[in-house]
């Protein structure tokens, strides 16, 4: 019933007509309402810093945000790459920013760097997963949710002057579909201007030829299209970071003091720090967040759900709703469960039967043996009895013969005794 | 330069007091002179190995040290080609001459070291190469004709440590531990123009600590004699304190303060390679070429090669006592003395010579027939 009503409504107006207003209505304040709402909500921004140990990641963060984030120096002898997220609350004017800086500690130090990229990719996926779980909850509060998805990855390139390192290429390829990558040339005060130009061209060439998609500053918004296009040509930015202040002229500026000169961080002639700050914070921060949500997160979500078996449309190209799919999945799952239970029960019963049979078999055998033994025993007993009787007979026979012999002997003796007496008697007579 | 001046000043005295000491003067004080003459005539050779990751400025430094370009038409690999690269050994030999002294310089390069994603045992080709050179020399030394032995043993290895880290990395430690008993290792901090002086000090201290901690035996500068002058002692002290050297290389010449110097041009200043306040390049050059080159060769001959030789002979004799039952064409006595070994080698060489003589005879005959 409800479905047909909806259909009627959607087919009624095939295309919206545009009308002109007679006076000022006032819905042009919508953006302002949105802005004031988001200001009260506060913003969150997550930066991932990937680069070799000691390349200047923490110093650059300190310089960018003009504050000191307490980070301890990492050692070169970490067993494997691990990610260290730290969250800070910053405030400027009336805008609150929840900034999370994630450091890839131990990156590039191991002798075997085959698996270096894995902890980073796993961390990014984990943040996406958390958000997805929150989204799929029954009672969810996306309003309050602390978004930990990485909005930008600053990849620090070592200023060798030749080209990218092999590790850089491998890692960036793994990350380019999951996060916005902005490559930076770190410690750029070691490359002279001409070398820098060649280096940048070489790096961009290698990235393009290997199909690595780095973040391009958006050129579709008129207000910032021009500046963004210009900045796109300056990628990767060659930056120098410093939190120390040096007196130049009559001002104190952030700089590095060498015996041969002073490298000023905010001097556009010396390095691209100002450009990076412009692009990253002042112009494109919101775009970075949007891209993360609409491109990278959606890609992750799609892959994950497809893995779980969800589809947008079935064979007849009728759109499935998530609910139906979910129901179907659930039924399937339950039937599967039941089937498995049956199987297990069957197996159990079979096993019991088998064991019973076995036991019976064994019992029978034992019984047979017992019988057998008994028979043998009886047999033996009989034989022994027979023998005993024979023995008795023989002893009897023997006794009789003995008695007979004795009797005979006694007679004989008696006879002989009698004879001499008779002789004597005869003589006497 | 300073070595030359040193002994010449000592020789100056006999000539002045010639008349007085004439009767007592024997004349063997001219021995150093004679040695000098002979060695100039013979010429010197030196083999230097450079090792370290790509992009640390090894070729630029070699260029700055010897002021010749050894790496013409060098092909640099791109990142994807380097993912599973193996380490190669490349030798470049040049003959250079300065004030009549000839030097046959061999630079052994190790491209590909530490470049692949998986660098397990990436120093194995290098240790194999060093062992090979020792073996070659051992064979030559035990041969019959020892006139023209070529000494290809590696006399010194400059190991480049990356300045972008906080100290030694696992691959650095692995390499140095594999080679410290075979070659004189001189560790260097490469591309030192990315470090301010305080950072350089900290990094040097850190590296010295870690070298001690991991038990790595790097090349130690010999102690100077107690009768050397104070200046020299001071220099020597400074040298020892600034190890490992923080170097910068450059193969371009720039204009600074009206002079043309070897250096790097930046928007914020010019780094002069030969300015002692900027980097330790001058110290390295003096140490390597001007004062300690011969000591490096001596340590290689006396310590590393002898260790290898003793080890090799021990192995051979233990193997022989095991194979005693085997039929061998040469009666070998299982004595642990080197004489048995050299005898066997002599006989092998004898056979080789005989064979070669036969071949020569055949060739002669062929030529005669023609």
PDB file of C-alpha atoms in Angstrom, chain A residues 52-56 72-78 107-116 158-170 186-195 202 206 209-210 240-241 244 255-264 269-271, chain B residues 53-57 59 74 76-84 114-123 162-171 173-174 191-199 202 206 210 213-214 248 264-272 277-279:
ATOM      1  CA  UNK A  52      61.752   8.548   8.035  1.00  0.00           C
ATOM      2  CA  UNK A  53      62.760   9.034  11.632  1.00  0.00           C
ATOM      3  CA  UNK A  54      64.341  12.418  12.165  1.00  0.00           C
ATOM      4  CA  UNK A  55      63.082  13.939   8.906  1.00  0.00           C
ATOM      5  CA  UNK A  56      61.311  16.768  10.709  1.00  0.00           C
ATOM      6  CA  UNK A  72      59.449  12.471  22.401  1.00  0.00           C
ATOM      7  CA  UNK A  73      62.249  11.796  19.959  1.00  0.00           C
ATOM      8  CA  UNK A  74      61.941   8.387  18.335  1.00  0.00           C
ATOM      9  CA  UNK A  75      64.807   5.917  18.210  1.00  0.00           C
ATOM     10  CA  UNK A  76      66.103   4.368  15.014  1.00  0.00           C
ATOM     11  CA  UNK A  77      65.998   0.862  16.355  1.00  0.00           C
ATOM     12  CA  UNK A  78      62.283   0.108  16.495  1.00  0.00           C
ATOM     13  CA  UNK A 107      59.088   4.050   9.405  1.00  0.00           C
ATOM     14  CA  UNK A 108      62.081   3.457   7.122  1.00  0.00           C
ATOM     15  CA  UNK A 109      64.448   2.283   9.852  1.00  0.00           C
ATOM     16  CA  UNK A 110      64.248  -1.457   9.535  1.00  0.00           C
ATOM     17  CA  UNK A 111      66.628  -3.324   7.285  1.00  0.00           C
ATOM     18  CA  UNK A 112      63.758  -5.247   5.729  1.00  0.00           C
ATOM     19  CA  UNK A 113      61.033  -2.783   4.852  1.00  0.00           C
ATOM     20  CA  UNK A 114      58.761  -5.130   2.908  1.00  0.00           C
ATOM     21  CA  UNK A 115      55.996  -4.920   5.488  1.00  0.00           C
ATOM     22  CA  UNK A 116      56.470  -1.305   6.546  1.00  0.00           C
ATOM     23  CA  UNK A 158      63.979  12.710   1.867  1.00  0.00           C
ATOM     24  CA  UNK A 159      65.801  15.462  -0.009  1.00  0.00           C
ATOM     25  CA  UNK A 160      68.310  13.316  -1.844  1.00  0.00           C
ATOM     26  CA  UNK A 161      68.103  15.433  -4.943  1.00  0.00           C
ATOM     27  CA  UNK A 162      67.871  12.414  -7.243  1.00  0.00           C
ATOM     28  CA  UNK A 163      64.404  10.881  -7.067  1.00  0.00           C
ATOM     29  CA  UNK A 164      61.969   9.101  -4.806  1.00  0.00           C
ATOM     30  CA  UNK A 165      63.187   6.202  -2.737  1.00  0.00           C
ATOM     31  CA  UNK A 166      61.838   2.776  -3.558  1.00  0.00           C
ATOM     32  CA  UNK A 167      60.122   2.594  -0.166  1.00  0.00           C
ATOM     33  CA  UNK A 168      58.312   5.886  -0.872  1.00  0.00           C
ATOM     34  CA  UNK A 169      56.941   4.593  -4.140  1.00  0.00           C
ATOM     35  CA  UNK A 170      55.738   1.307  -2.694  1.00  0.00           C
ATOM     36  CA  UNK A 186      61.380  17.752   3.972  1.00  0.00           C
ATOM     37  CA  UNK A 187      64.519  19.626   5.160  1.00  0.00           C
ATOM     38  CA  UNK A 188      64.505  21.536   1.921  1.00  0.00           C
ATOM     39  CA  UNK A 189      67.303  23.840   3.038  1.00  0.00           C
ATOM     40  CA  UNK A 190      69.770  21.288   1.754  1.00  0.00           C
ATOM     41  CA  UNK A 191      68.767  21.622  -1.883  1.00  0.00           C
ATOM     42  CA  UNK A 192      69.664  24.592  -4.016  1.00  0.00           C
ATOM     43  CA  UNK A 193      67.064  26.206  -6.266  1.00  0.00           C
ATOM     44  CA  UNK A 194      68.121  24.607  -9.527  1.00  0.00           C
ATOM     45  CA  UNK A 195      68.432  21.164  -7.971  1.00  0.00           C
ATOM     46  CA  UNK A 202      61.550  14.000 -11.318  1.00  0.00           C
ATOM     47  CA  UNK A 206      57.781   9.111 -11.149  1.00  0.00           C
ATOM     48  CA  UNK A 209      54.353   7.028 -14.417  1.00  0.00           C
ATOM     49  CA  UNK A 210      53.614   4.661 -11.537  1.00  0.00           C
ATOM     50  CA  UNK A 240      61.622  23.877   6.207  1.00  0.00           C
ATOM     51  CA  UNK A 241      60.383  23.737   9.781  1.00  0.00           C
ATOM     52  CA  UNK A 244      63.368  28.851  16.987  1.00  0.00           C
ATOM     53  CA  UNK A 255      64.231  30.637  11.047  1.00  0.00           C
ATOM     54  CA  UNK A 256      67.302  28.433  11.076  1.00  0.00           C
ATOM     55  CA  UNK A 257      70.633  30.130  11.628  1.00  0.00           C
ATOM     56  CA  UNK A 258      73.548  28.781   9.665  1.00  0.00           C
ATOM     57  CA  UNK A 259      77.103  30.144   9.546  1.00  0.00           C
ATOM     58  CA  UNK A 260      76.441  31.153   5.967  1.00  0.00           C
ATOM     59  CA  UNK A 261      73.009  32.649   6.275  1.00  0.00           C
ATOM     60  CA  UNK A 262      69.577  32.481   7.811  1.00  0.00           C
ATOM     61  CA  UNK A 263      66.800  30.349   6.328  1.00  0.00           C
ATOM     62  CA  UNK A 264      63.488  32.021   7.056  1.00  0.00           C
ATOM     63  CA  UNK A 269      61.789  32.716  -1.615  1.00  0.00           C
ATOM     64  CA  UNK A 270      63.419  30.322   0.785  1.00  0.00           C
ATOM     65  CA  UNK A 271      60.869  27.509   0.977  1.00  0.00           C
TER      66      UNK A 271
ATOM     67  CA  UNK B  53      72.655   5.227   0.528  1.00  0.00           C
ATOM     68  CA  UNK B  54      71.859   6.906  -2.764  1.00  0.00           C
ATOM     69  CA  UNK B  55      71.567  10.648  -2.766  1.00  0.00           C
ATOM     70  CA  UNK B  56      73.954  11.418   0.096  1.00  0.00           C
ATOM     71  CA  UNK B  57      76.453  13.178  -2.112  1.00  0.00           C
ATOM     72  CA  UNK B  59      80.071  11.255  -6.045  1.00  0.00           C
ATOM     73  CA  UNK B  74      76.481   7.932 -14.853  1.00  0.00           C
ATOM     74  CA  UNK B  76      70.801   7.009 -12.061  1.00  0.00           C
ATOM     75  CA  UNK B  77      68.020   4.508 -11.544  1.00  0.00           C
ATOM     76  CA  UNK B  78      64.449   5.584 -10.919  1.00  0.00           C
ATOM     77  CA  UNK B  79      62.585   4.641  -7.764  1.00  0.00           C
ATOM     78  CA  UNK B  80      60.688   1.671  -9.161  1.00  0.00           C
ATOM     79  CA  UNK B  81      63.818   0.160 -10.610  1.00  0.00           C
ATOM     80  CA  UNK B  82      65.411   0.359  -7.215  1.00  0.00           C
ATOM     81  CA  UNK B  83      62.727  -1.530  -5.337  1.00  0.00           C
ATOM     82  CA  UNK B  84      64.550  -4.819  -5.538  1.00  0.00           C
ATOM     83  CA  UNK B 114      70.570   0.458   1.024  1.00  0.00           C
ATOM     84  CA  UNK B 115      68.267   1.343  -1.860  1.00  0.00           C
ATOM     85  CA  UNK B 116      65.994  -1.645  -2.069  1.00  0.00           C
ATOM     86  CA  UNK B 117      62.936  -2.099   0.075  1.00  0.00           C
ATOM     87  CA  UNK B 118      64.445  -5.216   1.634  1.00  0.00           C
ATOM     88  CA  UNK B 119      68.059  -4.559   2.490  1.00  0.00           C
ATOM     89  CA  UNK B 120      68.890  -7.711   4.423  1.00  0.00           C
ATOM     90  CA  UNK B 121      72.575  -8.537   4.038  1.00  0.00           C
ATOM     91  CA  UNK B 122      72.969  -5.847   1.411  1.00  0.00           C
ATOM     92  CA  UNK B 123      76.606  -5.469   2.526  1.00  0.00           C
ATOM     93  CA  UNK B 162      72.548  10.386   6.625  1.00  0.00           C
ATOM     94  CA  UNK B 163      72.185  13.741   8.415  1.00  0.00           C
ATOM     95  CA  UNK B 164      68.403  13.528   8.355  1.00  0.00           C
ATOM     96  CA  UNK B 165      68.159  11.098  11.235  1.00  0.00           C
ATOM     97  CA  UNK B 166      69.013  11.116  14.910  1.00  0.00           C
ATOM     98  CA  UNK B 167      72.112   8.932  14.677  1.00  0.00           C
ATOM     99  CA  UNK B 168      73.076   5.563  13.269  1.00  0.00           C
ATOM    100  CA  UNK B 169      70.452   3.433  11.584  1.00  0.00           C
ATOM    101  CA  UNK B 170      70.280  -0.366  11.672  1.00  0.00           C
ATOM    102  CA  UNK B 171      71.648  -0.628   8.149  1.00  0.00           C
ATOM    103  CA  UNK B 173      75.364  -0.498  12.128  1.00  0.00           C
ATOM    104  CA  UNK B 174      75.082  -3.697  10.100  1.00  0.00           C
ATOM    105  CA  UNK B 191      75.162  16.801   3.319  1.00  0.00           C
ATOM    106  CA  UNK B 192      76.042  18.671   6.468  1.00  0.00           C
ATOM    107  CA  UNK B 193      74.523  21.865   5.101  1.00  0.00           C
ATOM    108  CA  UNK B 194      71.152  20.847   6.486  1.00  0.00           C
ATOM    109  CA  UNK B 195      72.391  21.055  10.082  1.00  0.00           C
ATOM    110  CA  UNK B 196      73.018  24.141  12.186  1.00  0.00           C
ATOM    111  CA  UNK B 197      76.224  24.029  14.312  1.00  0.00           C
ATOM    112  CA  UNK B 198      74.448  22.955  17.506  1.00  0.00           C
ATOM    113  CA  UNK B 199      72.737  20.116  15.651  1.00  0.00           C
ATOM    114  CA  UNK B 202      74.695  16.821  18.977  1.00  0.00           C
ATOM    115  CA  UNK B 206      75.302  10.754  19.319  1.00  0.00           C
ATOM    116  CA  UNK B 210      76.486   4.690  19.261  1.00  0.00           C
ATOM    117  CA  UNK B 213      77.758   1.154  22.165  1.00  0.00           C
ATOM    118  CA  UNK B 214      77.656  -1.195  19.194  1.00  0.00           C
ATOM    119  CA  UNK B 248      79.647  19.104   2.181  1.00  0.00           C
ATOM    120  CA  UNK B 264      76.720  25.776  -3.085  1.00  0.00           C
ATOM    121  CA  UNK B 265      74.539  28.768  -3.849  1.00  0.00           C
ATOM    122  CA  UNK B 266      71.377  29.228  -1.817  1.00  0.00           C
ATOM    123  CA  UNK B 267      68.952  32.158  -1.703  1.00  0.00           C
ATOM    124  CA  UNK B 268      70.021  32.749   1.882  1.00  0.00           C
ATOM    125  CA  UNK B 269      73.752  32.501   1.481  1.00  0.00           C
ATOM    126  CA  UNK B 270      76.641  30.640  -0.024  1.00  0.00           C
ATOM    127  CA  UNK B 271      78.127  27.542   1.550  1.00  0.00           C
ATOM    128  CA  UNK B 272      81.846  27.371   0.975  1.00  0.00           C
ATOM    129  CA  UNK B 277      83.665  27.258   9.762  1.00  0.00           C
ATOM    130  CA  UNK B 278      81.141  25.821   7.357  1.00  0.00           C
ATOM    131  CA  UNK B 279      82.111  22.146   7.311  1.00  0.00           C
TER     132      UNK B 279
END
